[in-house]
Short mmCIF file of C-alpha atoms and ligand atoms in Angstrom, two decimals:
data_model
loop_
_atom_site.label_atom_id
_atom_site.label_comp_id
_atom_site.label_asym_id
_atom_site.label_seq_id
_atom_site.Cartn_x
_atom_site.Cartn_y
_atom_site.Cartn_z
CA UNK A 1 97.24 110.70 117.83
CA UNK A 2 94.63 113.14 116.23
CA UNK A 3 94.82 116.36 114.20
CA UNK A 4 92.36 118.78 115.18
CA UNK A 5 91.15 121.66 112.04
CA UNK A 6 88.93 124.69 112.02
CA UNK A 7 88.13 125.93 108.94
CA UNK A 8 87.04 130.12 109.87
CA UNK A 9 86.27 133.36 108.34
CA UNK A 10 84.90 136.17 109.95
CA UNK A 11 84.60 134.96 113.10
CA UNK A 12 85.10 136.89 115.94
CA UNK A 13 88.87 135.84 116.79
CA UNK A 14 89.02 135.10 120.55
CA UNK A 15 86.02 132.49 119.91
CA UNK A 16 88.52 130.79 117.16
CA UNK A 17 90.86 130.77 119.62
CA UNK A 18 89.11 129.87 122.25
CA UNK A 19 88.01 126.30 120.25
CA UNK A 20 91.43 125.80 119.14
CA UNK A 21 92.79 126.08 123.03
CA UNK A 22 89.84 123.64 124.06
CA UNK A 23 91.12 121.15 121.16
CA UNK A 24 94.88 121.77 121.98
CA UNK A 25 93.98 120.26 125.45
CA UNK A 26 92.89 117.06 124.62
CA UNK A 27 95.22 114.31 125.41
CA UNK A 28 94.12 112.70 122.29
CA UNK A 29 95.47 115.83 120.12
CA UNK A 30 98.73 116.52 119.10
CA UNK A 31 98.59 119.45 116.89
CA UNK A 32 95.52 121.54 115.70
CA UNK A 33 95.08 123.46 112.59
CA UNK A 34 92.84 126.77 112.04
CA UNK A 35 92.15 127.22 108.37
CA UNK A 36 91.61 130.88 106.74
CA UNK A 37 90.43 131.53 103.27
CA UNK A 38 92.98 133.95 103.36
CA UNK A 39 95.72 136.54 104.87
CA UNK A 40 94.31 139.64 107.43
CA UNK A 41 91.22 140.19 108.96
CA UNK A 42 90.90 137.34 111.25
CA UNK A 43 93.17 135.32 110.25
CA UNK A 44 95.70 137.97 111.85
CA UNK A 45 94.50 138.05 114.62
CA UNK A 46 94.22 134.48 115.13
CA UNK A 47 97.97 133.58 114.11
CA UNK A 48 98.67 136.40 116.56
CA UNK A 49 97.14 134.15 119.02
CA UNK A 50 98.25 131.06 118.21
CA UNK A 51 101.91 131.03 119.73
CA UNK A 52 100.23 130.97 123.50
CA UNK A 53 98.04 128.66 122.80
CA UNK A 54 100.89 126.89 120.84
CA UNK A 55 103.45 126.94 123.99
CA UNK A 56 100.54 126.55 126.89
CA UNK A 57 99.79 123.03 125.54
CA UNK A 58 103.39 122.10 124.05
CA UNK A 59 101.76 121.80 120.80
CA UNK A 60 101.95 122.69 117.15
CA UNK A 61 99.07 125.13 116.95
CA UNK A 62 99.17 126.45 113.04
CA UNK A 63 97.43 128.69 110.93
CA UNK A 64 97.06 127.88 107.25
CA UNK A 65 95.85 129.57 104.56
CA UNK A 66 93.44 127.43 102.16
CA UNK A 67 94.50 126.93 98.81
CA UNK A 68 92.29 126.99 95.70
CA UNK A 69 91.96 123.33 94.76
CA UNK A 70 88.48 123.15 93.49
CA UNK A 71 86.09 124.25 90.39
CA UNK A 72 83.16 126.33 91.90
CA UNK A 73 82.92 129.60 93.63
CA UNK A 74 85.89 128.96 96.51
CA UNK A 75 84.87 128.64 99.99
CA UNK A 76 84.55 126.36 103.13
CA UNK A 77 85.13 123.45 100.63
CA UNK A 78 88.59 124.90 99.63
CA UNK A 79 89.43 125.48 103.28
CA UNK A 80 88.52 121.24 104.47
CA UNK A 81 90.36 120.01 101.14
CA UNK A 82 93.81 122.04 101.95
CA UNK A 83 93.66 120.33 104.96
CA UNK A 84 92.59 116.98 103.98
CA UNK A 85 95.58 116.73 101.11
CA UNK A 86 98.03 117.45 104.02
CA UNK A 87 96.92 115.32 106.07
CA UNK A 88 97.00 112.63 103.83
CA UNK A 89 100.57 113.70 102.59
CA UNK A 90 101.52 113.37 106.43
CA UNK A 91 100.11 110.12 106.42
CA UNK A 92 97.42 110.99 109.44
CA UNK A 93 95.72 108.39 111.44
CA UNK A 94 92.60 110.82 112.28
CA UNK A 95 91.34 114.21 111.74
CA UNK A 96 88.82 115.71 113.14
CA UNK A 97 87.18 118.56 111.89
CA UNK A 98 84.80 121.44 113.68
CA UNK A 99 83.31 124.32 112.43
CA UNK A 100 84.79 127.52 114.69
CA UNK A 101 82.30 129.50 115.62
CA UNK A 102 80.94 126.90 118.01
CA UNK A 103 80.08 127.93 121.60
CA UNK A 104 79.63 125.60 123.37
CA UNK A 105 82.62 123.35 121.90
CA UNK A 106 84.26 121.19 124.65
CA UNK A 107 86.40 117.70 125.12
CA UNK A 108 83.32 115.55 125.59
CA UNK A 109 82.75 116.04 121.58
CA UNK A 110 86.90 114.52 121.07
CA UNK A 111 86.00 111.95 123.43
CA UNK A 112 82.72 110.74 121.91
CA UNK A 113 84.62 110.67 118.61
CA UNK A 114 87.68 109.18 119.42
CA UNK A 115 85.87 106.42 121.43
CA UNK A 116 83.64 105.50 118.36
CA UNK A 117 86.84 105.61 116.39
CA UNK A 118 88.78 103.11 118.98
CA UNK A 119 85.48 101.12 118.34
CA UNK A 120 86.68 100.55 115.09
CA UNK A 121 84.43 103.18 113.11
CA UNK A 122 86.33 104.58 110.26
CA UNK A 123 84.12 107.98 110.13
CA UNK A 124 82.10 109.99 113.22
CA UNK A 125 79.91 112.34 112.26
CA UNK A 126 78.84 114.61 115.00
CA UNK A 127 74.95 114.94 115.67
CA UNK A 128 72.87 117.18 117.54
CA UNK A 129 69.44 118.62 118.26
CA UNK A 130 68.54 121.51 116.77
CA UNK A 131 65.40 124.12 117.08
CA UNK A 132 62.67 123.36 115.62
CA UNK A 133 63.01 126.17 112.37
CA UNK A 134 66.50 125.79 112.16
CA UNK A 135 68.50 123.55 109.72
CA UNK A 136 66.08 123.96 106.93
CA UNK A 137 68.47 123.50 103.93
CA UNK A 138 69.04 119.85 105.91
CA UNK A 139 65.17 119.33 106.27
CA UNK A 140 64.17 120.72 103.09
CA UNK A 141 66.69 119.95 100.73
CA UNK A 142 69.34 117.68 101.72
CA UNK A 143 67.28 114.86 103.38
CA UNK A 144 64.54 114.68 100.99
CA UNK A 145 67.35 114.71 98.18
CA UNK A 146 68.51 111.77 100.28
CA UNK A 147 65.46 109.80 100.27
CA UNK A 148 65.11 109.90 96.81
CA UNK A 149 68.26 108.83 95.44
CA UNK A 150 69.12 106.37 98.51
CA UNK A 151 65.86 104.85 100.21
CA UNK A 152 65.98 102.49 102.60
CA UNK A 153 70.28 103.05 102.65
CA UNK A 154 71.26 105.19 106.19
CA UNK A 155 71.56 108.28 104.01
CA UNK A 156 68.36 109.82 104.43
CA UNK A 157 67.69 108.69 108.16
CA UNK A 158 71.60 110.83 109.21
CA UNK A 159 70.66 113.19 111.21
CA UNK A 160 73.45 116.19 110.29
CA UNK A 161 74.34 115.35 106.80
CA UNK A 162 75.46 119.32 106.14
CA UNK A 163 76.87 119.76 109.80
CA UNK A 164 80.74 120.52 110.02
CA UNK A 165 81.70 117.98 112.67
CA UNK A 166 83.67 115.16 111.59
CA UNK A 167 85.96 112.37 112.87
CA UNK A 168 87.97 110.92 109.62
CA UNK A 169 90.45 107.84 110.08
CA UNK A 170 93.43 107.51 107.86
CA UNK A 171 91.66 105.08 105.46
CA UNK A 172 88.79 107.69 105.13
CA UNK A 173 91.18 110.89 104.44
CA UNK A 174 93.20 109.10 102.10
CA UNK A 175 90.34 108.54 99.91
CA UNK A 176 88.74 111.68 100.37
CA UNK A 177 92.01 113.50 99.30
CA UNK A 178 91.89 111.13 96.38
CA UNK A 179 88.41 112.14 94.89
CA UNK A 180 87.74 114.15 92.43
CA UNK A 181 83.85 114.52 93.82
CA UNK A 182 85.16 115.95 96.54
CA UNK A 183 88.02 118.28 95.96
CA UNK A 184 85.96 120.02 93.31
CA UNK A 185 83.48 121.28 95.92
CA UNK A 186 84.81 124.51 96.96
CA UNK A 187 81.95 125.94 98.34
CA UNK A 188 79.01 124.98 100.81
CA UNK A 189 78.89 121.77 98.89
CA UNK A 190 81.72 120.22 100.23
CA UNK A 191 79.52 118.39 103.30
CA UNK A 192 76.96 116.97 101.44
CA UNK A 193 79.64 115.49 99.14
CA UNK A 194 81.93 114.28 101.85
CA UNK A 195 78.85 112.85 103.38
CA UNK A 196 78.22 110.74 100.29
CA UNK A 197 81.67 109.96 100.03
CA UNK A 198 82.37 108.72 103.23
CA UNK A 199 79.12 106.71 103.15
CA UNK A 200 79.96 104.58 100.33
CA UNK A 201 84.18 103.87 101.81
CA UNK A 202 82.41 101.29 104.06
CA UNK A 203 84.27 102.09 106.95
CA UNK A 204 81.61 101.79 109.82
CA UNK A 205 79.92 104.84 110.36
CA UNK A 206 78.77 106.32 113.65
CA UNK A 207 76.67 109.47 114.69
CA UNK A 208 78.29 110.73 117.88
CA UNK A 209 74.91 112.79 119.94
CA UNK A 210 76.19 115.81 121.55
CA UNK A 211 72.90 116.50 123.59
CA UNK A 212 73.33 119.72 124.83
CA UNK A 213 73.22 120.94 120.88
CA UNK A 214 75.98 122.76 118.55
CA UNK A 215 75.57 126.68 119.81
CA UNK A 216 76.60 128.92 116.62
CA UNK A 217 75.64 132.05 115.33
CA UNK A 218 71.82 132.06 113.93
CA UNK A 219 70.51 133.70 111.05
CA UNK A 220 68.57 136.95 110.93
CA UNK A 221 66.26 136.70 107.35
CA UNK A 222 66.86 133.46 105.28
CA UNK A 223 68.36 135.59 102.56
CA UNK A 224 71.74 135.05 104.70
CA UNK A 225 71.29 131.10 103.91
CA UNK A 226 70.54 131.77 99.88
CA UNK A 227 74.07 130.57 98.91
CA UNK A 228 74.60 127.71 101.24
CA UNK A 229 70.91 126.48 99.71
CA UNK A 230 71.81 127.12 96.00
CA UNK A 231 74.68 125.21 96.77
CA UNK A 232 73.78 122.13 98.59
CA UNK A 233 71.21 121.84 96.36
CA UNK A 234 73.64 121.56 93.30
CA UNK A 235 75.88 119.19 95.75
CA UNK A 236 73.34 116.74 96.51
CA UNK A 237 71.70 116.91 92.74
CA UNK A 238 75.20 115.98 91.25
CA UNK A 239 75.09 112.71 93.61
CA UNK A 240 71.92 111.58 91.18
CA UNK A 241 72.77 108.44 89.34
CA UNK A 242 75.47 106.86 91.59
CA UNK A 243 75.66 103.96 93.87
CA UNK A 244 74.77 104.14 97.77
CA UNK A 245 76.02 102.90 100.42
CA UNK A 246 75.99 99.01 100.74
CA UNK A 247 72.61 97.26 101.66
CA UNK A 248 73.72 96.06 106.08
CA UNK A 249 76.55 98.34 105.78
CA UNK A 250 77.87 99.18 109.47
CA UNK A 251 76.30 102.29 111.15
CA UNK A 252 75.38 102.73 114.65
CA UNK A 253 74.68 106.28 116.63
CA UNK A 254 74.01 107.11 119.91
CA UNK A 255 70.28 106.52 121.66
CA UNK A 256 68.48 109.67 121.90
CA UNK A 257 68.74 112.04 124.55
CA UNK A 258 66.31 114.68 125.99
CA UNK A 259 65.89 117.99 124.38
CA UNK A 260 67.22 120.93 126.29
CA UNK A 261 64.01 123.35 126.86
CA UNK A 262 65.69 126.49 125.48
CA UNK A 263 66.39 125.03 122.26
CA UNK A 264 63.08 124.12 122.18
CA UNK A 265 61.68 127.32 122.26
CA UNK A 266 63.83 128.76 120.01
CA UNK A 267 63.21 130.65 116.71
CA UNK A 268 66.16 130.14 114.69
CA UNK A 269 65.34 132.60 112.18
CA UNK A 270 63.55 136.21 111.54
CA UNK A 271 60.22 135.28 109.89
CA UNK A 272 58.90 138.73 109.21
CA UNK A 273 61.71 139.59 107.56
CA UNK A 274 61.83 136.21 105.52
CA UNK A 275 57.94 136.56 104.71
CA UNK A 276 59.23 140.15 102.85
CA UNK A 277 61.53 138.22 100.77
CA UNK A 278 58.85 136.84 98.66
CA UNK A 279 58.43 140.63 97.65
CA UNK A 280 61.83 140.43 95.58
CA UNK A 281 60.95 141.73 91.96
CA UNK A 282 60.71 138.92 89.38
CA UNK A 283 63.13 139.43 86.10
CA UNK A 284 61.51 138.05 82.86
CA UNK A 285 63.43 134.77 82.76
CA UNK A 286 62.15 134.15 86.54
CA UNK A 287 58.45 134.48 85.18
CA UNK A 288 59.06 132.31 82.51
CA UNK A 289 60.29 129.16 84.58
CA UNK A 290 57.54 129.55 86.81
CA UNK A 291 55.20 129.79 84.06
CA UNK A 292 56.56 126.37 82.94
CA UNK A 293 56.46 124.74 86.28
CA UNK A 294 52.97 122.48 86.61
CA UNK A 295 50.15 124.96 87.49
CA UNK A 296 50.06 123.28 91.17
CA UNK A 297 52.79 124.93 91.52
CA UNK A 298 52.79 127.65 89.27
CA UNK A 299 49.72 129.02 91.12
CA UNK A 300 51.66 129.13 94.54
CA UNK A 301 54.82 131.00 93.15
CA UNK A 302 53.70 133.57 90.91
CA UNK A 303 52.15 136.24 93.03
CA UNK A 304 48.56 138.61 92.20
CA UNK A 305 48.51 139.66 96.04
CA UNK A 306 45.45 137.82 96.50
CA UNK A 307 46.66 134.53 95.99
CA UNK A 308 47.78 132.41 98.87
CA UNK A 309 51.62 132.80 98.80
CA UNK A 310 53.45 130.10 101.20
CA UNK A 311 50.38 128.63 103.17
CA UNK A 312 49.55 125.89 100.65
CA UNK A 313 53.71 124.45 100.20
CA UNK A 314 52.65 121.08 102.19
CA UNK A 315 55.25 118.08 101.65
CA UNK A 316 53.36 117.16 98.80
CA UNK A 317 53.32 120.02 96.71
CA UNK A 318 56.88 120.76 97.74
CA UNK A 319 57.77 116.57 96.78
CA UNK A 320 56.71 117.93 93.09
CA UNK A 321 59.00 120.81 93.73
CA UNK A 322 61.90 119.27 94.97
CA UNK A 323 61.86 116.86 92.41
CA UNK A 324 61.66 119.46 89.59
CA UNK A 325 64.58 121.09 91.54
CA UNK A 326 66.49 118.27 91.59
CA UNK A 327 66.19 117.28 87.57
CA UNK A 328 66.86 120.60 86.20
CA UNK A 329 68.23 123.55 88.62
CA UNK A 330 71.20 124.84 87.31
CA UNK A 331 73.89 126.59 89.64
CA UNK A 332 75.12 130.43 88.13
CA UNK A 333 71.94 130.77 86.33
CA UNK A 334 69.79 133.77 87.78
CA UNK A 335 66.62 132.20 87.09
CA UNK A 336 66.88 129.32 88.60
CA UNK A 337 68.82 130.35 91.07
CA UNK A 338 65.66 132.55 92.30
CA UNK A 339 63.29 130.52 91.80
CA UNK A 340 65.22 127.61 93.51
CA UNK A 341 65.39 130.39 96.75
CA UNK A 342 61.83 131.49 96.60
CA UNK A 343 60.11 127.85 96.44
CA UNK A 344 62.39 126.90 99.21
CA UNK A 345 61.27 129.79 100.89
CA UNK A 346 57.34 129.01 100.69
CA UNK A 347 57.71 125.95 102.28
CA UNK A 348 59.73 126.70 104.80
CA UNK A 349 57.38 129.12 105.55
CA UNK A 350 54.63 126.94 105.45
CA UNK A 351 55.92 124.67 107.41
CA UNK A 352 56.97 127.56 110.14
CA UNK A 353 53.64 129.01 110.39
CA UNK A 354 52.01 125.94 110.38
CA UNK A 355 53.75 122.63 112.06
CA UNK A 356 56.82 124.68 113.88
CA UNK A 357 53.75 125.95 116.48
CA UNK A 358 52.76 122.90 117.42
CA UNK A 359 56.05 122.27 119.64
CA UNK A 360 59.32 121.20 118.88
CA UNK A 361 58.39 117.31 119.60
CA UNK A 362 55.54 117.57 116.90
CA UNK A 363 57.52 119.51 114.49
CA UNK A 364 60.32 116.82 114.52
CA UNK A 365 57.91 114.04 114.25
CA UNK A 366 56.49 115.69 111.08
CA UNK A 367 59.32 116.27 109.61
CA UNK A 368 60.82 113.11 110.38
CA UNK A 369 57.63 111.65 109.27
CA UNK A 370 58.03 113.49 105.84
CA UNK A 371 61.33 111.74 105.05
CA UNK A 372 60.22 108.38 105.55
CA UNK A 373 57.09 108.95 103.36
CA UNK A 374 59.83 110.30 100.67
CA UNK A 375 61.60 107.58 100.64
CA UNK A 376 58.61 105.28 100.86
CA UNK A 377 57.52 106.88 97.13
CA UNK A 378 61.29 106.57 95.96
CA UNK A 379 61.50 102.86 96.71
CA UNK A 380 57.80 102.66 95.14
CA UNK A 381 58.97 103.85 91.72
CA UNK A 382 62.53 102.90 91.50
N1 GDX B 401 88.53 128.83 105.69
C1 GDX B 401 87.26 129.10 105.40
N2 GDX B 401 86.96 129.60 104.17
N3 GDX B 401 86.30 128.88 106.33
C2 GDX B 401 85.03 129.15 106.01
C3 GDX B 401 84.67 129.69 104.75
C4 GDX B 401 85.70 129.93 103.79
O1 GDX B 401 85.48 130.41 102.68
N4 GDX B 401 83.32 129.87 104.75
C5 GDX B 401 82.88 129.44 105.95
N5 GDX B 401 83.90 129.03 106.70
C6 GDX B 401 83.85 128.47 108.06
C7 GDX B 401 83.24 129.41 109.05
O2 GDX B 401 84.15 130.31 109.51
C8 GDX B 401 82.74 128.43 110.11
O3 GDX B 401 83.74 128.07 111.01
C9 GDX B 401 82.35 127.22 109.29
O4 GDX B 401 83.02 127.33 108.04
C10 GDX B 401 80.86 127.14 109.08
O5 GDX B 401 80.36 128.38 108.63
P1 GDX B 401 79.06 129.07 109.25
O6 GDX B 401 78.94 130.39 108.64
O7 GDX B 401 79.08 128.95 110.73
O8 GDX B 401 77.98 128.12 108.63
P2 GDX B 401 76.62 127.61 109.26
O9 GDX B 401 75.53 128.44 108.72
O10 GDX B 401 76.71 127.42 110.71
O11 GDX B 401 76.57 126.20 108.54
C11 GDX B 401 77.32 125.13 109.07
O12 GDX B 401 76.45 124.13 109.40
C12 GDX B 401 75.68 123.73 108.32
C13 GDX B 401 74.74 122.72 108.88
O13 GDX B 401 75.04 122.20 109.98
O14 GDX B 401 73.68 122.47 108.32
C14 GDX B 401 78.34 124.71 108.02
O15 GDX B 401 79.23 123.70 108.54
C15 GDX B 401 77.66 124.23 106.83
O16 GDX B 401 78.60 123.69 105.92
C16 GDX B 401 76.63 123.20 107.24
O17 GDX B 401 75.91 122.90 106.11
MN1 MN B 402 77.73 128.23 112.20
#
């Protein structure tokens, strides 16, 4: 039998509830845990709610509060280690975990996980399609990263390496709940590492394809996404220097499936508002990174009002970037962490004003295109 777990915040409670009812169903769950960073708020409101959905389904549905097991700023990583060291303590055979502010969350996401699972597939990730200027800490940070330190491995080609959805068999929690790498990433880091992590166990790993797509709450300016990008992108550059996953190790996912239209045409985030945040004032130590940054890219950042400011960030240029990112940005230093935000900003931009109007099928072909060529030049120089 399966655990379920939500890690959740400030979500509105009935929808955390709601998820955790819809989980409490499933014949292949026997108890289901919601995860809080800590007491009130929601989390009241939620344990208030719990009982009935407890005694409806004649199930243990608890709410926990995370502890602080790990070294940087505590957060959603905090929340999925609590619950992976229990788990393993109670000697689990799977867990799966969702994030809880999903909307359109139903059974058919257990069942495609569990079946892959009875296939014999020690870890599930859930994927999913997603609009065309959405996930752009995945595209722009966390798959290039990817294709750099693991070309030609199935690293770079997952589809959701950040996304929240997980199936874990015992063998898999177990050694998560063992690893240093991974209880040490309190914060937004935690996916990118358990990604890794579970890559390299070796387990057979399969992509579940929930077509309809993972409905959540969107963003309003990308300033709401500045500290999950600082911190994937210290995740993923602490992965630099260790081993991938075997060469023919087992993965499989699910064929493709259409698009739905309304995804298609969305726009996952506020672009004039995100344009303004290249306005932010520059401190002194800001100017003088940029100043050291190669004038290719020095040109683009710093900002007389008549120079182009985002238009010229193609996947070239932004290769250089990434790369410079990668090497030398350090987390908890203003500087960088700025200038980190506002290069990742310019290309996103440029990429949104340029290849996002083309249509979604375009867009994903460039960008998919753009992490092949990646790793392409990675297995070229390594
Ligand atoms: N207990 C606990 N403590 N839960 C948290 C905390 C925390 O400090 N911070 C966030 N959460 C929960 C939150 O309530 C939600 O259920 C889930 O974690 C994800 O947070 P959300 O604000 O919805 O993140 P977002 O922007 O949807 O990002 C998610 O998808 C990204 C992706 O798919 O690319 C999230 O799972 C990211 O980790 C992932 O990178
Ligand atoms: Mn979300």
């Amino acid at each position: 039998m399966s655990l379920a777990v939500f890690p959740f915040k400030t979500e509105e409670p009935s929808l955390v509830v709601s998820n955790l009812a819809t989980a409490a169903a499933h014949p292949a769950i026997d108890e289901v845990w919601a995860v809080a960073p800590e007491v009130g708020g929601a989390e009241a409101a939620v344990r208030a709610m719990a009982p009935e959905v407890s005694g409806a389904h004649a199930k243990p549905v608890e709410v926990i509060i995370q502890e602080r097991l790990g070294t940087y700023r505590s957060g959603k990583g905090d929340a999925m280690n609590t619950a992976l060291t229990l788990a393993a303590e109670q000697g689990r055979d799977r867990v799966h975990f969702y994030d809880a502010d999903i909307t359109n969350f139903e059974a058919s996401w257990i069942d495609g996980a569990e079946r892959a699972a009875d296939r014999g597939f020690g870890v599930v990730r859930h994927r999913f399609p997603r609009a065309a200027t959405d996930a752009m800490i995945t595209w722009m940070i966390t798959r290039p990263a990817l294709a750099r330190l693991f070309p030609g491995t199935f690293l770079p080609r997952l589809d959701q390496p950040l996304g929240g959805e997980v199936l874990l068999t015992r063998p898999a929690v177990e050694t998560l709940a063992a690893s240093d790498l991974v209880r040490s990433r309190s914060d937004w880091g935690i996916d990118t590492v358990l990604t890794y992590a579970t890559s390299v166990m070796d387990l057979g790993f399969y992509e579940h394809h929930v077509a309809d797509g993972k409905r959540h709450a969107l963003y309003g300016s990308l300033d709401e996404l500045r500290e999950m990008l600082i911190e994937c992108l210290d995740a993923v550059a602490s992965l630099s220097g260790r081993p991938g996953p075997r060469p023919g190790a087992r993965h499989a996912t699910d064929p493709p499936a259409p698009v739905p239209e309304d995804l298609k045409q969305t726009t996952a985030y506020d672009v004039e508002a995100t344009v303004r945040l290249l306005d932010a004032e520059w401190s002194a130590d800001e100017i003088h990174l940029a100043e050291s940054l190669p004038p290719d890219l020095s040109y683009l950042v710093l900002d007389p009002p008549t120079r182009p400011r985002f238009e010229l960030m193609d996947a070239d240029r932004w290769h250089m970037a990434h790369g410079l990112l990668m090497e030398n940005f350090a987390l908890g230093d203003p500087a960088w962490e700025s200038l980190a935000f506002r290069l990742w900003l310019t290309r996103v931009l440029s990429y949104t004003t340029n290849q996002a109007r083309q249509g979604f099928d375009a867009a994903m072909e460039y960008l998919e295109s753009t992490i092949r060529r990646y790793e392409v030049i990675a297995a070229g120089s390594s």
